[in-house]
Amino acid sequence: MRKAAALAGLISDENVGPHKFMIVYEPEAAALACEIRCSLGLTEGEHFMTVDAGGGTVDITTHEVFGSGQNIFFRETSTPTGDTCGATYVDSSFMEVLKRKVGNDAWAAFSNIPNWEISLLEKWENLKVTFSFGSGQRSSNREATDYFFEITSRLWRCIPLAVCETLFQEAGDEQLIKLTRETIEEIHRPHFQKIEKLISDQLKENRKVSKIILVGGFSRSALLIDFVKLKFETPLVRVITPPHPEAAVIYGAVLYARNTPIIRSRKSKMTYGITIACDVEEGDPQELIDYYPGLGLKCDRFKSFVVKGQDIEYNQVVCHTFSPIYENQKACHIIVLCTDSNVSPRYPNERGVKTLGFFILSMPNTTGGLNRKLEVE
């Protein structure tokens, strides 16, 4: 991300210090904003969940509260999770429903009209945030609610006459497409199911959560708020949406920059390590064994620095000491690896192990030969 920021011109050099460039997780930034701006009343020892429902993804973190007031800080209690079930995927489902209603011929004709897709999505966005089937959807005898989607006259003229007549009979007017309650639920259902699973999985990992905070642009949707309340709100768990949830991340990022230590620890999302050469043992794969003068046969192994789910304190440094493999070695090529497994692999070529990148560790002073100590952190 530092390299991307440098290429975008946001910073002059990817190696600038943290006082000029910081990285913060969006759900953490949103949590800060909600506590400071909305006075959530978080208390010492309380556990809360932040659901950052954006355009592309929905990302979730859970934290425990320490301190209070100006001295409040958070500790991550479970590994962050997320999925591609944000608002743009709901938009895609709507477009599929619309295509089904007007027919393939009309849909193909739409492409000849400039900005037709933008026009449809703008109208859909204005309508989407108004959907609501009642507070919490708790009534079993809710009245069906119909909504009407208006399209421009230019698009309407692209629709075959027989289809126009059918749409007119359904909506009672020209240029309107009726969206029934069932259709709206069909559009949202697969994405809400993913969100439900994300929240459920986090609650299984942390059963002490007492507040679920909905932020992000998608959290403006009354339908999403109703759904989360229906599924998860209880006398012991509150579901909260702050004013202007779409701005929570930006505001929280500024707060984070002013008071970085407010996030005291995080859970490592993956297992990270490097490749090292170790003494050969029985069962080591032949393709990982090599001969080094003065050392003999050695086998490549995965040396973990951080294991998935491990607590990492703010500014914590993990350091391991190694030795060179050649007496006159002046540089060491460090290969950085990661895996989604919460158990450290034995070998760097195991299934699921990926190469993140590499860096060169300079060792210009060869005094001591193989007995030199190399610190990697």
Coordinates of C-alpha atoms in Angstrom, one line a residue, residues 59-287:
D59 CA -15.7 -6.1 6.8
I60 CA -16.2 -7.0 10.4
T61 CA -14.0 -6.7 13.5
T62 CA -14.7 -7.1 17.2
H63 CA -12.9 -5.3 20.0
E64 CA -12.7 -5.1 23.8
V65 CA -12.8 -1.8 25.5
F66 CA -10.2 -0.6 28.0
G67 CA -10.2 2.7 29.9
S68 CA -12.8 5.4 29.3
G69 CA -13.3 8.9 28.1
Q70 CA -10.2 10.5 26.6
N71 CA -8.2 7.5 27.8
I72 CA -10.3 4.8 26.0
F73 CA -8.5 2.3 23.8
F74 CA -9.4 -1.0 22.0
R75 CA -8.0 -4.5 21.7
E76 CA -9.0 -6.7 18.8
T77 CA -10.6 -9.9 20.1
S78 CA -11.0 -12.0 16.9
T79 CA -9.5 -12.2 13.5
P80 CA -11.2 -9.7 11.1
T81 CA -13.4 -11.2 8.4
G82 CA -15.1 -9.9 5.2
D83 CA -16.8 -10.9 2.0
T84 CA -17.9 -9.4 -1.3
C85 CA -21.5 -8.6 -0.4
G86 CA -21.6 -4.8 -0.4
A87 CA -24.0 -2.4 -2.1
T88 CA -22.6 -2.8 -5.6
Y89 CA -23.5 -6.5 -5.6
V90 CA -27.1 -5.6 -4.6
D91 CA -27.0 -3.2 -7.6
S92 CA -25.9 -6.0 -9.9
S93 CA -28.8 -8.2 -8.7
F94 CA -31.2 -5.3 -9.3
M95 CA -29.9 -4.9 -12.9
E96 CA -30.5 -8.7 -13.5
V97 CA -34.1 -8.4 -12.3
L98 CA -34.6 -5.3 -14.5
K99 CA -33.2 -7.1 -17.5
R100 CA -35.6 -10.0 -16.8
K101 CA -38.5 -7.6 -16.7
V102 CA -37.8 -5.6 -19.9
G103 CA -36.4 -8.6 -21.9
N104 CA -33.1 -9.2 -23.7
D105 CA -34.0 -7.2 -26.8
A106 CA -34.7 -4.0 -24.8
W107 CA -31.6 -4.6 -22.7
A108 CA -29.4 -4.8 -25.8
A109 CA -31.0 -1.6 -27.2
F110 CA -30.3 0.2 -23.9
S111 CA -26.6 0.0 -24.7
N112 CA -27.1 2.4 -27.6
I113 CA -28.1 5.2 -25.3
P114 CA -25.3 7.2 -23.7
N115 CA -24.9 6.8 -19.9
W116 CA -27.9 4.6 -19.7
E117 CA -26.4 2.4 -16.9
I118 CA -25.5 5.5 -14.8
S119 CA -29.0 6.9 -15.2
L120 CA -30.6 3.6 -14.0
L121 CA -28.2 3.2 -11.1
E122 CA -28.7 6.7 -9.9
K123 CA -32.4 6.3 -9.7
W124 CA -32.0 2.9 -8.1
E125 CA -29.7 4.4 -5.4
N126 CA -32.2 7.0 -4.5
L127 CA -34.9 4.3 -4.2
K128 CA -32.8 1.7 -2.5
V129 CA -32.2 3.6 0.7
T130 CA -35.9 4.1 1.2
F131 CA -36.8 0.3 1.4
S132 CA -38.1 -0.6 4.8
F133 CA -40.6 -3.3 5.8
G134 CA -41.1 -2.2 9.3
S135 CA -38.9 -1.8 12.4
G136 CA -36.9 -5.0 12.8
Q137 CA -39.3 -7.0 10.5
R138 CA -40.6 -8.6 13.6
S139 CA -44.3 -8.8 12.6
S140 CA -45.4 -12.0 11.0
N141 CA -48.4 -10.3 9.3
R142 CA -46.6 -7.5 7.6
E143 CA -48.4 -5.8 4.7
A144 CA -46.7 -6.2 1.4
T145 CA -45.0 -3.0 0.2
D146 CA -44.6 -2.2 -3.5
Y147 CA -42.2 0.3 -4.9
F148 CA -42.1 1.8 -8.4
F149 CA -39.0 2.4 -10.4
E150 CA -39.1 5.1 -13.0
I151 CA -37.1 4.9 -16.2
T152 CA -36.5 7.6 -18.8
S153 CA -38.7 8.0 -21.9
R154 CA -35.7 7.1 -24.2
L155 CA -35.3 3.8 -22.4
W156 CA -39.0 3.1 -22.3
R157 CA -39.2 3.5 -26.1
C158 CA -36.6 0.7 -26.4
I159 CA -39.0 -1.8 -24.8
P160 CA -41.2 -3.9 -27.1
L161 CA -44.9 -2.9 -27.1
A162 CA -46.1 -6.2 -25.7
V163 CA -43.7 -5.9 -22.7
C164 CA -44.7 -2.2 -22.2
E165 CA -48.3 -3.2 -22.0
T166 CA -47.5 -5.9 -19.3
L167 CA -45.4 -3.4 -17.3
F168 CA -48.2 -0.8 -17.6
Q169 CA -50.8 -3.3 -16.3
E170 CA -48.5 -4.1 -13.3
A171 CA -47.6 -0.5 -12.4
G172 CA -50.7 1.4 -13.6
D173 CA -48.7 4.0 -15.5
E174 CA -46.1 4.4 -18.2
Q175 CA -42.4 4.5 -17.6
L176 CA -42.8 2.8 -14.2
I177 CA -41.7 -0.7 -13.3
K178 CA -43.3 -2.3 -10.2
L179 CA -41.0 -3.8 -7.7
T180 CA -43.0 -6.0 -5.3
R181 CA -41.9 -6.8 -1.8
E182 CA -40.9 -10.3 -2.9
T183 CA -38.8 -8.9 -5.8
I184 CA -36.9 -6.5 -3.4
E185 CA -36.3 -9.4 -1.0
E186 CA -35.0 -11.5 -3.9
I187 CA -32.6 -8.8 -4.9
H188 CA -31.2 -8.5 -1.4
R189 CA -31.4 -12.0 -0.1
P190 CA -28.1 -13.6 -1.2
H191 CA -26.1 -10.7 0.0
F192 CA -27.9 -10.4 3.3
Q193 CA -27.3 -14.1 3.8
K194 CA -23.5 -13.6 3.4
I195 CA -23.7 -10.7 5.9
E196 CA -25.6 -12.9 8.3
K197 CA -23.0 -15.6 8.1
L198 CA -20.1 -13.1 8.7
I199 CA -21.8 -11.7 11.8
S200 CA -22.7 -15.2 13.1
D201 CA -19.2 -16.5 12.7
Q202 CA -17.8 -13.5 14.6
L203 CA -20.3 -14.0 17.4
K204 CA -19.4 -17.6 17.7
E205 CA -15.8 -16.5 18.2
N206 CA -16.7 -13.8 20.7
R207 CA -19.9 -14.4 22.6
K208 CA -19.4 -11.3 24.8
V209 CA -20.4 -8.8 22.1
S210 CA -23.0 -6.4 23.5
K211 CA -23.2 -3.8 20.6
I212 CA -23.2 -4.2 16.8
I213 CA -22.3 -1.0 15.1
L214 CA -23.3 -0.6 11.4
V215 CA -21.3 1.8 9.4
G216 CA -20.4 2.4 5.7
G217 CA -22.5 3.6 2.8
F218 CA -24.6 0.4 2.7
S219 CA -25.6 1.0 6.3
R220 CA -27.8 3.8 5.1
S221 CA -30.1 1.1 3.9
A222 CA -33.1 0.8 6.2
L223 CA -33.7 -2.7 4.9
L224 CA -30.2 -3.8 6.0
I225 CA -30.7 -2.2 9.4
D226 CA -34.0 -4.0 9.8
F227 CA -32.4 -7.3 8.7
V228 CA -29.5 -7.1 11.2
K229 CA -31.9 -6.1 14.0
L230 CA -34.2 -9.0 13.2
K231 CA -31.4 -11.5 13.2
F232 CA -29.2 -10.3 16.0
E233 CA -30.8 -7.7 18.3
T234 CA -31.7 -9.1 21.7
P235 CA -32.1 -7.6 25.2
L236 CA -28.4 -8.2 25.6
V237 CA -27.2 -7.0 22.1
R238 CA -28.0 -3.6 20.7
V239 CA -27.7 -2.8 16.9
I240 CA -26.6 0.8 16.4
T241 CA -26.3 2.9 13.2
P242 CA -24.7 6.4 13.7
P243 CA -25.8 9.5 11.8
H244 CA -24.0 9.6 8.4
P245 CA -22.6 6.1 8.6
E246 CA -20.9 6.6 5.2
A247 CA -18.5 9.2 6.7
A248 CA -17.6 7.2 9.8
V249 CA -14.4 5.7 8.3
I250 CA -13.0 9.1 7.1
Y251 CA -13.7 10.8 10.4
G252 CA -12.3 7.9 12.4
A253 CA -9.1 7.8 10.3
V254 CA -8.4 11.4 11.3
L255 CA -8.9 10.5 15.0
Y256 CA -6.6 7.5 14.6
A257 CA -3.9 9.7 13.1
R258 CA -4.2 12.1 16.1
N259 CA -4.1 9.3 18.7
T260 CA -2.7 6.1 17.1
P261 CA -2.2 4.1 20.4
I262 CA -6.0 4.0 20.8
I263 CA -5.8 0.6 19.0
R264 CA -3.6 -1.3 21.5
S265 CA -3.6 -4.7 19.8
R266 CA -4.8 -6.6 16.7
K267 CA -5.3 -10.2 15.8
S268 CA -3.0 -11.4 13.0
K269 CA -5.1 -12.2 10.0
M270 CA -2.6 -14.7 8.6
T271 CA 0.5 -16.7 9.6
Y272 CA 3.6 -14.9 8.4
G273 CA 7.2 -16.2 8.2
I274 CA 10.3 -16.6 6.1
T275 CA 12.3 -19.4 4.5
I276 CA 15.4 -20.5 6.4
A277 CA 17.9 -23.4 6.0
C278 CA 17.9 -26.0 8.8
D279 CA 19.6 -29.3 9.5
V280 CA 18.3 -32.2 7.4
E281 CA 15.9 -34.5 9.3
E282 CA 14.3 -37.8 8.3
G283 CA 11.3 -37.3 6.0
D284 CA 12.5 -33.9 4.6
P285 CA 11.5 -33.5 0.9
Q286 CA 14.5 -34.0 -1.4
E287 CA 13.6 -31.0 -3.5

